[in-house]
Coordinates of C-alpha atoms in Angstrom, one line a residue:
M146 CA 9.8 -43.6 18.2
L147 CA 7.2 -41.0 17.3
D148 CA 4.3 -42.1 15.3
L149 CA 4.2 -40.3 11.9
S150 CA 1.0 -41.8 10.6
D151 CA -1.1 -38.7 11.3
I152 CA 1.3 -35.9 10.5
G153 CA 0.6 -33.9 7.4
I154 CA 2.9 -31.5 5.5
S155 CA 2.2 -28.0 4.4
T156 CA 2.7 -27.1 0.7
G157 CA 4.7 -24.1 2.0
A158 CA 7.8 -26.3 2.0
Y159 CA 7.3 -26.6 -1.8
W160 CA 6.4 -23.0 -2.6
Q161 CA 8.8 -22.8 -5.6
Q162 CA 7.0 -25.7 -7.3
P163 CA 3.7 -26.0 -9.0
L164 CA 1.0 -27.1 -6.5
A165 CA 0.4 -30.3 -8.5
A166 CA 4.1 -31.3 -8.0
A167 CA 4.0 -30.3 -4.4
L168 CA 1.0 -32.5 -3.6
L169 CA 2.6 -35.4 -5.5
R170 CA 5.7 -35.1 -3.3
I171 CA 3.8 -34.7 -0.1
A172 CA 1.8 -37.9 -0.9
E173 CA 5.1 -39.8 -0.9
L174 CA 5.9 -38.6 2.6
A175 CA 2.7 -38.0 4.5
P176 CA -0.9 -39.0 4.9
A177 CA -2.3 -35.4 4.4
A178 CA -1.5 -32.0 3.1
E179 CA -2.1 -28.4 4.1
V180 CA -2.6 -26.1 1.0
F181 CA -1.4 -22.5 1.4
S182 CA -4.0 -20.7 -0.6
F183 CA -2.3 -17.5 -1.4
G184 CA 0.3 -16.4 -3.9
R185 CA 1.3 -19.0 -6.5
P186 CA -0.7 -21.9 -5.0
S187 CA -3.9 -19.8 -4.5
L188 CA -7.1 -21.8 -4.9
L189 CA -8.5 -18.8 -6.9
E190 CA -6.3 -20.0 -9.7
P191 CA -7.9 -22.7 -11.9
E192 CA -4.8 -24.8 -12.3
N193 CA -4.5 -25.1 -8.6
V194 CA -8.1 -26.2 -8.2
R195 CA -7.4 -28.9 -10.8
A196 CA -4.3 -30.0 -8.9
V197 CA -6.2 -30.4 -5.6
A198 CA -9.1 -32.1 -7.3
G199 CA -6.7 -34.6 -8.8
S200 CA -5.0 -35.4 -5.5
A201 CA -6.2 -38.2 -3.3
L202 CA -4.7 -36.6 -0.2
P203 CA -7.0 -35.4 2.7
F204 CA -6.2 -31.7 3.1
S205 CA -6.7 -28.5 5.1
V206 CA -6.5 -25.1 3.6
H207 CA -4.6 -22.1 5.1
G208 CA -6.4 -18.9 4.0
P209 CA -4.5 -15.8 2.8
F210 CA -2.9 -13.8 5.6
M211 CA -0.9 -10.9 4.2
D212 CA -3.6 -8.4 5.0
F213 CA -5.3 -8.1 8.4
E214 CA -8.4 -6.0 7.7
F215 CA -10.2 -8.0 10.4
A216 CA -8.7 -5.5 12.9
T217 CA -9.6 -2.4 11.0
S218 CA -12.2 0.2 11.9
S219 CA -13.1 0.6 8.2
D220 CA -16.4 -1.3 7.4
G221 CA -15.3 -1.4 3.8
K222 CA -12.0 -3.0 4.4
H223 CA -13.6 -5.4 6.9
R224 CA -16.2 -6.5 4.3
S225 CA -13.4 -6.9 1.7
A226 CA -11.4 -9.2 4.1
L227 CA -14.5 -11.3 4.8
D228 CA -15.3 -11.5 1.0
L229 CA -11.7 -12.7 0.2
H230 CA -12.0 -15.5 2.8
R231 CA -15.5 -16.3 1.6
R232 CA -14.2 -16.9 -2.0
H233 CA -11.4 -19.1 -0.8
M234 CA -13.7 -21.0 1.6
Y235 CA -16.3 -21.8 -1.1
I236 CA -13.6 -23.4 -3.3
A237 CA -12.0 -25.2 -0.3
A238 CA -15.3 -26.7 0.7
E239 CA -16.2 -27.7 -2.8
L240 CA -12.9 -29.5 -3.1
G241 CA -13.5 -31.3 0.2
A242 CA -11.2 -29.6 2.6
F243 CA -11.6 -30.8 6.2
L244 CA -10.5 -27.5 7.7
Y245 CA -9.9 -23.9 6.8
I246 CA -7.4 -21.8 8.8
V247 CA -7.4 -18.1 9.3
H248 CA -5.1 -15.6 11.0
P249 CA -6.6 -12.9 13.3
D250 CA -4.5 -9.7 13.4
L251 CA -0.8 -9.1 13.2
H252 CA 0.7 -5.6 13.5
R253 CA 4.2 -4.5 12.5
R254 CA 4.6 -2.3 15.5
A255 CA 3.9 -3.3 19.1
R256 CA 0.7 -1.7 20.5
P257 CA -1.4 -1.9 23.6
W258 CA -4.5 -4.1 23.9
S259 CA -7.5 -2.5 22.1
A260 CA -11.0 -3.3 23.0
R261 CA -12.1 -1.9 19.6
I262 CA -9.8 -4.3 17.7
A263 CA -10.8 -7.3 19.9
A264 CA -14.4 -6.6 19.2
A265 CA -13.8 -6.3 15.4
L266 CA -12.0 -9.6 15.4
E267 CA -14.8 -11.3 17.3
R268 CA -17.4 -9.9 14.9
S269 CA -15.3 -11.4 12.1
F270 CA -15.4 -14.8 13.9
V271 CA -19.2 -14.6 14.1
A272 CA -19.3 -14.1 10.3
L273 CA -16.9 -16.9 9.7
A274 CA -18.9 -19.2 12.0
A275 CA -21.9 -18.6 9.8
L276 CA -19.9 -19.6 6.7
Q277 CA -18.6 -22.6 8.7
D278 CA -22.2 -23.7 9.2
E279 CA -23.3 -22.9 5.7
L280 CA -20.5 -24.9 4.1
G281 CA -20.2 -27.7 6.6
M282 CA -16.4 -27.1 6.8
A283 CA -14.6 -26.4 10.1
V284 CA -12.8 -23.1 10.5
A285 CA -10.0 -22.6 13.0
V286 CA -8.2 -19.4 14.2
E287 CA -4.4 -19.5 14.5
N288 CA -2.5 -18.0 17.5
M289 CA 0.1 -15.4 16.4
P290 CA 3.7 -14.9 17.2
F291 CA 5.2 -11.8 19.0
S292 CA 3.4 -10.5 22.1
R293 CA 1.8 -7.1 21.7
H294 CA 1.7 -7.5 17.9
S295 CA -1.5 -9.4 18.0
H296 CA -4.7 -9.8 20.1
F297 CA -4.5 -13.6 20.0
T298 CA -1.3 -15.0 21.4
A299 CA -2.5 -16.8 24.6
P300 CA -5.4 -18.9 25.7
G301 CA -8.5 -16.9 26.4
D302 CA -7.3 -13.7 24.6
L303 CA -10.4 -13.8 22.4
D304 CA -13.8 -15.5 22.2
L305 CA -13.6 -17.5 19.0
R306 CA -17.4 -17.5 18.7
G307 CA -17.8 -21.1 17.7
L308 CA -14.7 -21.4 15.6
G309 CA -11.9 -23.9 16.4
L310 CA -8.3 -23.3 17.4
A311 CA -5.3 -23.9 15.2
L312 CA -2.5 -24.1 17.7
D313 CA 0.8 -23.0 16.1
A314 CA 3.4 -24.5 18.5
G315 CA 6.2 -22.4 17.1
H316 CA 4.3 -19.2 17.6
A317 CA 3.4 -20.2 21.1
A318 CA 7.1 -20.8 21.9
L319 CA 7.9 -17.3 20.6
T320 CA 5.4 -15.7 22.9
G321 CA 6.3 -17.9 25.9
T322 CA 2.8 -19.3 26.1
L323 CA 3.2 -22.9 24.9
S324 CA 2.9 -24.4 28.4
D325 CA -0.3 -22.4 28.9
W326 CA -1.8 -23.7 25.6
L327 CA -0.8 -27.3 26.6
A328 CA -2.3 -26.9 30.0
D329 CA -5.6 -25.4 28.9
P330 CA -6.2 -24.1 25.4
Q331 CA -9.6 -22.7 26.4
A332 CA -10.9 -23.4 22.9
N333 CA -11.8 -26.3 20.7
L334 CA -8.5 -27.5 19.4
R335 CA -8.9 -28.6 15.8
H336 CA -5.4 -28.4 14.3
V337 CA -1.7 -28.1 15.2
H338 CA 1.1 -26.5 13.2
L339 CA 4.6 -27.9 14.1
H340 CA 7.8 -26.0 13.6
D341 CA 10.6 -25.0 15.9
N342 CA 12.5 -21.9 17.1
L343 CA 14.8 -20.7 19.9
G344 CA 12.1 -19.0 21.9
R345 CA 11.5 -15.4 22.7
Q346 CA 14.8 -14.2 21.4
D347 CA 14.3 -15.8 18.0
G348 CA 12.2 -14.8 15.0
D349 CA 9.4 -16.8 13.4
R350 CA 11.9 -18.8 11.4
H351 CA 10.1 -22.1 11.1
R352 CA 13.1 -24.1 12.0
P353 CA 13.1 -27.9 11.7
L354 CA 11.9 -29.9 14.7
G355 CA 14.6 -30.7 17.3
T356 CA 16.6 -27.6 16.7
G357 CA 14.8 -25.4 19.2
V358 CA 12.7 -25.2 22.4
V359 CA 9.4 -26.7 21.2
D360 CA 8.4 -29.8 23.2
V361 CA 7.2 -31.8 20.2
A362 CA 6.3 -34.9 22.1
A363 CA 4.1 -32.9 24.5
V364 CA 2.4 -31.1 21.6
L365 CA 1.7 -34.4 19.8
R366 CA 0.3 -36.0 23.0
M367 CA -2.2 -33.1 23.4
A368 CA -3.2 -33.0 19.7
R369 CA -3.9 -36.8 19.6
A370 CA -5.7 -36.7 23.0
R371 CA -8.0 -34.0 21.6
G372 CA -8.4 -35.5 18.1
A373 CA -6.7 -32.6 16.4
T374 CA -5.1 -32.9 13.0
I375 CA -1.4 -32.1 12.7
A376 CA 0.8 -30.5 10.0
L377 CA 4.5 -29.7 9.7
E378 CA 4.8 -26.1 8.6
L379 CA 8.3 -25.6 7.2
T380 CA 9.8 -23.7 4.3
N381 CA 11.8 -26.3 2.4
E382 CA 11.9 -30.1 2.0
A383 CA 15.3 -30.5 3.8
D384 CA 13.7 -29.2 7.0
V385 CA 10.7 -31.5 6.4
L386 CA 12.9 -34.5 6.1
A387 CA 15.0 -33.5 9.1
S388 CA 11.8 -33.0 11.2
L389 CA 10.3 -36.4 10.2
E390 CA 13.6 -38.0 11.1

């Protein structure tokens, strides 16, 4: 039987509820939470800050990811993206988050590898690493789904410049790179997102564990061997309960 004592749950499964209610429910099921800090549960909202401050759960924070200005050639948009994360990071650190997670780039249309975009992303990582040191809170970069839609889908794609890796096992299954990540992530593995899918032909559907191709036991073995934290990243409680089962 798999050990559930170190598997947290993302508040994304409870996106329709107030954050305070989501954290109360997660506390009944898991030893830790991951707070999705965008939209309704954003930590820029005072009621959400109060909800996290009133919870005894250890927690990570997933930063906003709907815009991907880290990959832009515009200095203004790049500064705005960094400033947005800075605001979320200061609050997360003040509340005691053990980790802050960022997405790199994700493009609607497939595109070839761009040295310009890769360089812009790595400059962003340098700035985030400085904030990591200033705040004393670890920062990790998440691998993306869909090959040719991001510059970070496989080990070694980018130099994370002192940041950690948040390995999304479902995303890796979609890009056919999960075995490569398990063999050698080529980065400091800090965190793992667990959800399932049917592989390359599927979308990023965040299916419950056991309904797709992700080798959950292998991912857990690597995460635990490397001391990484773990979180289920699903979209509703039924899938959370099915995954725990």
